[in-house]
PDB file of C-alpha atoms in Angstrom:
ATOM      1  CA  MET X 138     -27.678  -7.138 -14.726  1.00 79.00           C
ATOM      2  CA  ASN X 139     -25.713  -7.850 -17.870  1.00 90.00           C
ATOM      3  CA  ALA X 140     -21.957  -8.508 -17.868  1.00 91.00           C
ATOM      4  CA  TYR X 141     -21.059  -4.855 -18.564  1.00 92.00           C
ATOM      5  CA  GLU X 142     -23.216  -3.575 -15.702  1.00 91.00           C
ATOM      6  CA  THR X 143     -21.871  -6.208 -13.326  1.00 91.00           C
ATOM      7  CA  ILE X 144     -18.240  -5.440 -14.165  1.00 88.00           C
ATOM      8  CA  ASN X 145     -18.870  -1.694 -13.910  1.00 88.00           C
ATOM      9  CA  ASP X 146     -20.560  -2.130 -10.540  1.00 90.00           C
ATOM     10  CA  VAL X 147     -17.708  -4.268  -9.213  1.00 88.00           C
ATOM     11  CA  LEU X 148     -15.020  -1.852 -10.413  1.00 87.00           C
ATOM     12  CA  VAL X 149     -16.806   1.224  -9.070  1.00 87.00           C
ATOM     13  CA  ASN X 150     -17.532  -0.256  -5.659  1.00 91.00           C
ATOM     14  CA  LEU X 151     -14.635  -2.634  -5.085  1.00 87.00           C
ATOM     15  CA  PHE X 152     -12.030   0.060  -4.459  1.00 84.00           C
ATOM     16  CA  TYR X 153     -14.082   1.707  -1.715  1.00 86.00           C
ATOM     17  CA  GLU X 154     -15.097  -1.615  -0.217  1.00 89.00           C
ATOM     18  CA  ILE X 155     -11.473  -2.758  -0.020  1.00 85.00           C
ATOM     19  CA  LEU X 156     -10.382   0.518   1.603  1.00 84.00           C
ATOM     20  CA  ASP X 157     -13.183   0.320   4.153  1.00 87.00           C
ATOM     21  CA  LEU X 158     -12.563  -3.352   4.921  1.00 86.00           C
ATOM     22  CA  GLU X 159      -8.817  -2.808   5.072  1.00 83.00           C
ATOM     23  CA  GLU X 160      -9.199   0.020   7.572  1.00 84.00           C
ATOM     24  CA  LYS X 161     -11.446  -2.106   9.781  1.00 85.00           C
ATOM     25  CA  ALA X 162      -9.103  -5.097   9.532  1.00 83.00           C
ATOM     26  CA  ILE X 163      -5.752  -3.421  10.084  1.00 82.00           C
ATOM     27  CA  ILE X 164      -6.483  -0.499  12.384  1.00 82.00           C
ATOM     28  CA  THR X 165      -6.986  -2.692  15.428  1.00 87.00           C
ATOM     29  CA  GLU X 166      -6.523  -2.053  19.127  1.00 88.00           C
ATOM     30  CA  ASP X 167      -2.754  -2.519  18.720  1.00 88.00           C
ATOM     31  CA  PHE X 168      -2.593   0.041  15.895  1.00 90.00           C
ATOM     32  CA  ARG X 169      -5.405   2.455  16.774  1.00 90.00           C
ATOM     33  CA  ASP X 170      -3.035   5.434  16.869  1.00 93.00           C
ATOM     34  CA  ILE X 171      -2.364   5.412  13.101  1.00 92.00           C
ATOM     35  CA  SER X 172      -4.457   5.802   9.981  1.00 90.00           C
ATOM     36  CA  ASN X 173      -4.810   3.624   6.920  1.00 88.00           C
ATOM     37  CA  ASN X 174      -2.642   6.178   5.106  1.00 90.00           C
ATOM     38  CA  ASP X 175       0.052   5.772   7.792  1.00 93.00           C
ATOM     39  CA  MET X 176      -0.112   2.008   7.317  1.00 92.00           C
ATOM     40  CA  HIS X 177       0.533   2.445   3.587  1.00 91.00           C
ATOM     41  CA  ILE X 178       3.540   4.639   4.357  1.00 95.00           C
ATOM     42  CA  ILE X 179       4.824   1.889   6.645  1.00 96.00           C
ATOM     43  CA  GLU X 180       4.306  -0.573   3.794  1.00 94.00           C
ATOM     44  CA  ALA X 181       6.221   1.701   1.389  1.00 95.00           C
ATOM     45  CA  ILE X 182       9.146   1.995   3.828  1.00 96.00           C
ATOM     46  CA  GLY X 183       9.339  -1.782   3.983  1.00 95.00           C
ATOM     47  CA  LEU X 184      11.565  -3.982   6.076  1.00 93.00           C
ATOM     48  CA  GLY X 185      14.938  -2.909   4.670  1.00 85.00           C
ATOM     49  CA  ASP X 186      17.367  -0.614   6.466  1.00 76.00           C
ATOM     50  CA  GLU X 187      18.210   1.724   3.595  1.00 79.00           C
ATOM     51  CA  SER X 188      14.965   3.491   2.627  1.00 90.00           C
ATOM     52  CA  THR X 189      15.208   7.213   2.050  1.00 91.00           C
ATOM     53  CA  MET X 190      12.532   9.870   2.311  1.00 91.00           C
ATOM     54  CA  SER X 191      12.807  10.607  -1.411  1.00 90.00           C
ATOM     55  CA  ALA X 192      12.562   6.910  -2.404  1.00 92.00           C
ATOM     56  CA  VAL X 193       9.469   6.358  -0.247  1.00 94.00           C
ATOM     57  CA  ALA X 194       7.872   9.563  -1.555  1.00 93.00           C
ATOM     58  CA  ARG X 195       8.493   8.395  -5.147  1.00 92.00           C
ATOM     59  CA  LYS X 196       7.003   4.992  -4.364  1.00 92.00           C
ATOM     60  CA  LEU X 197       3.883   6.688  -2.972  1.00 92.00           C
ATOM     61  CA  GLY X 198       3.695   9.243  -5.795  1.00 89.00           C
ATOM     62  CA  ILE X 199       3.982  12.249  -3.455  1.00 91.00           C
ATOM     63  CA  THR X 200       6.608  14.883  -2.705  1.00 90.00           C
ATOM     64  CA  ALA X 201       9.142  14.426   0.085  1.00 86.00           C
ATOM     65  CA  GLY X 202       7.634  17.539   1.674  1.00 87.00           C
ATOM     66  CA  SER X 203       4.198  15.931   1.751  1.00 89.00           C
ATOM     67  CA  LEU X 204       5.682  12.815   3.295  1.00 92.00           C
ATOM     68  CA  THR X 205       7.435  14.808   6.032  1.00 92.00           C
ATOM     69  CA  THR X 206       4.241  15.630   7.941  1.00 92.00           C
ATOM     70  CA  SER X 207       3.174  11.993   8.122  1.00 93.00           C
ATOM     71  CA  MET X 208       6.714  10.909   8.880  1.00 95.00           C
ATOM     72  CA  ASN X 209       6.919  13.329  11.839  1.00 96.00           C
ATOM     73  CA  SER X 210       3.804  11.710  13.277  1.00 95.00           C
ATOM     74  CA  LEU X 211       5.072   8.161  12.701  1.00 97.00           C
ATOM     75  CA  VAL X 212       8.397   9.009  14.367  1.00 97.00           C
ATOM     76  CA  LYS X 213       6.584  10.555  17.332  1.00 97.00           C
ATOM     77  CA  LYS X 214       4.416   7.430  17.660  1.00 97.00           C
ATOM     78  CA  GLN X 215       7.571   5.265  17.462  1.00 97.00           C
ATOM     79  CA  TYR X 216       6.751   3.386  14.263  1.00 97.00           C
ATOM     80  CA  VAL X 217       9.667   4.869  12.310  1.00 96.00           C
ATOM     81  CA  GLU X 218      13.204   6.102  12.978  1.00 95.00           C
ATOM     82  CA  ARG X 219      14.909   8.773  10.902  1.00 93.00           C
ATOM     83  CA  ASP X 220      18.650   9.411  10.446  1.00 90.00           C
ATOM     84  CA  ARG X 221      20.548  11.866   8.284  1.00 89.00           C
ATOM     85  CA  SER X 222      23.391  10.522   6.185  1.00 85.00           C
ATOM     86  CA  GLU X 223      26.806  11.444   7.565  1.00 88.00           C
ATOM     87  CA  LYS X 224      28.196  11.673   4.007  1.00 90.00           C
ATOM     88  CA  ASP X 225      25.388  13.801   2.554  1.00 89.00           C
ATOM     89  CA  ARG X 226      23.203  15.615   5.076  1.00 86.00           C
ATOM     90  CA  ARG X 227      20.487  16.105   2.433  1.00 86.00           C
ATOM     91  CA  ILE X 228      19.769  12.366   2.500  1.00 88.00           C
ATOM     92  CA  VAL X 229      17.437  11.158   5.242  1.00 88.00           C
ATOM     93  CA  TYR X 230      17.292   7.424   5.895  1.00 91.00           C
ATOM     94  CA  ILE X 231      14.138   5.977   7.410  1.00 94.00           C
ATOM     95  CA  ARG X 232      13.484   2.552   8.848  1.00 95.00           C
ATOM     96  CA  LEU X 233      10.771   0.837  10.794  1.00 97.00           C
ATOM     97  CA  THR X 234      11.116   0.317  14.516  1.00 96.00           C
ATOM     98  CA  GLU X 235      10.046  -2.984  16.064  1.00 96.00           C
ATOM     99  CA  LYS X 236       6.559  -1.484  16.500  1.00 96.00           C
ATOM    100  CA  GLY X 237       6.603  -0.435  12.837  1.00 96.00           C
ATOM    101  CA  ARG X 238       7.674  -3.937  11.782  1.00 96.00           C
ATOM    102  CA  ARG X 239       4.739  -5.426  13.700  1.00 96.00           C
ATOM    103  CA  ALA X 240       2.391  -3.013  11.908  1.00 95.00           C
ATOM    104  CA  TYR X 241       4.000  -3.921   8.567  1.00 95.00           C
ATOM    105  CA  HIS X 242       3.469  -7.648   9.143  1.00 96.00           C
ATOM    106  CA  HIS X 243      -0.093  -7.053  10.337  1.00 93.00           C
ATOM    107  CA  HIS X 244      -0.867  -5.143   7.119  1.00 92.00           C
ATOM    108  CA  GLU X 245       0.922  -7.747   4.993  1.00 94.00           C
ATOM    109  CA  ASN X 246      -1.195 -10.459   6.597  1.00 92.00           C
ATOM    110  CA  PHE X 247      -4.414  -8.655   5.618  1.00 90.00           C
ATOM    111  CA  HIS X 248      -3.225  -8.470   1.998  1.00 90.00           C
ATOM    112  CA  ARG X 249      -2.274 -12.160   2.055  1.00 94.00           C
ATOM    113  CA  GLU X 250      -5.726 -13.110   3.359  1.00 92.00           C
ATOM    114  CA  MET X 251      -7.434 -10.891   0.769  1.00 90.00           C
ATOM    115  CA  THR X 252      -5.406 -12.396  -2.088  1.00 92.00           C
ATOM    116  CA  ASN X 253      -5.950 -15.953  -0.868  1.00 94.00           C
ATOM    117  CA  ALA X 254      -9.700 -15.306  -0.677  1.00 91.00           C
ATOM    118  CA  ALA X 255      -9.686 -13.976  -4.246  1.00 88.00           C
ATOM    119  CA  ILE X 256      -7.979 -17.060  -5.676  1.00 93.00           C
ATOM    120  CA  ALA X 257      -9.285 -19.786  -3.370  1.00 94.00           C
ATOM    121  CA  SER X 258     -12.153 -20.882  -5.608  1.00 93.00           C
ATOM    122  CA  LEU X 259     -10.286 -20.583  -8.911  1.00 94.00           C
ATOM    123  CA  SER X 260      -9.052 -23.540 -10.901  1.00 94.00           C
ATOM    124  CA  GLU X 261      -5.495 -23.721 -12.216  1.00 92.00           C
ATOM    125  CA  GLU X 262      -6.867 -22.736 -15.636  1.00 94.00           C
ATOM    126  CA  GLU X 263      -8.761 -19.704 -14.306  1.00 94.00           C
ATOM    127  CA  LEU X 264      -5.892 -18.197 -12.332  1.00 94.00           C
ATOM    128  CA  PRO X 265      -3.813 -17.048 -15.350  1.00 94.00           C
ATOM    129  CA  LEU X 266      -6.904 -15.351 -16.799  1.00 94.00           C
ATOM    130  CA  LEU X 267      -7.497 -13.434 -13.559  1.00 92.00           C
ATOM    131  CA  VAL X 268      -3.824 -12.403 -13.454  1.00 93.00           C
ATOM    132  CA  LYS X 269      -3.944 -11.214 -17.082  1.00 94.00           C
ATOM    133  CA  THR X 270      -7.185  -9.293 -16.503  1.00 92.00           C
ATOM    134  CA  LEU X 271      -5.941  -7.586 -13.337  1.00 90.00           C
ATOM    135  CA  ASP X 272      -2.624  -6.757 -14.991  1.00 92.00           C
ATOM    136  CA  ARG X 273      -4.426  -5.102 -17.916  1.00 92.00           C
ATOM    137  CA  LEU X 274      -6.568  -3.110 -15.491  1.00 89.00           C
ATOM    138  CA  ALA X 275      -3.455  -2.020 -13.610  1.00 88.00           C
ATOM    139  CA  VAL X 276      -1.896  -0.812 -16.880  1.00 91.00           C
ATOM    140  CA  PHE X 277      -5.072   1.126 -17.686  1.00 88.00           C
ATOM    141  CA  PHE X 278      -5.105   2.827 -14.258  1.00 84.00           C
ATOM    142  CA  ARG X 279      -1.376   3.638 -14.360  1.00 83.00           C
ATOM    143  CA  ASN X 280      -1.649   5.165 -17.823  1.00 86.00           C
ATOM    144  CA  TYR X 281      -5.003   6.894 -17.457  1.00 82.00           C
ATOM    145  CA  GLY X 282      -3.626  10.214 -16.200  1.00 70.00           C
ATOM    146  CA  ASP X 283      -1.127  10.250 -19.064  1.00 70.00           C
ATOM    147  CA  GLY X 284      -3.907  10.116 -21.631  1.00 62.00           C
ATOM    148  CA  LYS X 285      -2.905   6.557 -22.486  1.00 59.00           C
ATOM    149  CA  GLY X 286      -5.752   4.835 -20.650  1.00 52.00           C
ATOM    150  CA  ASP X 287      -6.071   2.129 -23.263  1.00 57.00           C
ATOM    151  CA  LEU X 288      -6.499  -1.515 -22.345  1.00 53.00           C
ATOM    152  CA  ALA X 289      -5.103  -2.661 -25.688  1.00 52.00           C
ATOM    153  CA  ILE X 290      -1.615  -3.798 -24.775  1.00 47.00           C
TER     154      ILE X 290
END
């Protein structure tokens, strides 16, 4: 395979391989009652005490209404708590329970291990090149739907 074919193959398959590996690694016996999608919602909520439904929905790129169904399930399974603001009843604050915090740290650990594995064999000179390349790919993916999917930045 030439360089183009190799890069194309890696890009096409890497996303699915990471999702599959991530699901196997993070949906363990302790967290068998949630999905990979739920785990990403937990990640988006984060460890702070002041997340709102609308902020988490924005972070995930979905509507608050779409988030509500998953949130109902996560509340029922005791990963998340929900409270309405006393000042403005339209605002719903969400935060992780202790169980949700354990899931968050478990997921964070997988990402740390994955990142460490990706950089472990790189020299100090190679690391900035990988960062620049991945950053340019991220810009391409973020802009692609806007018709600006151009790597020239």
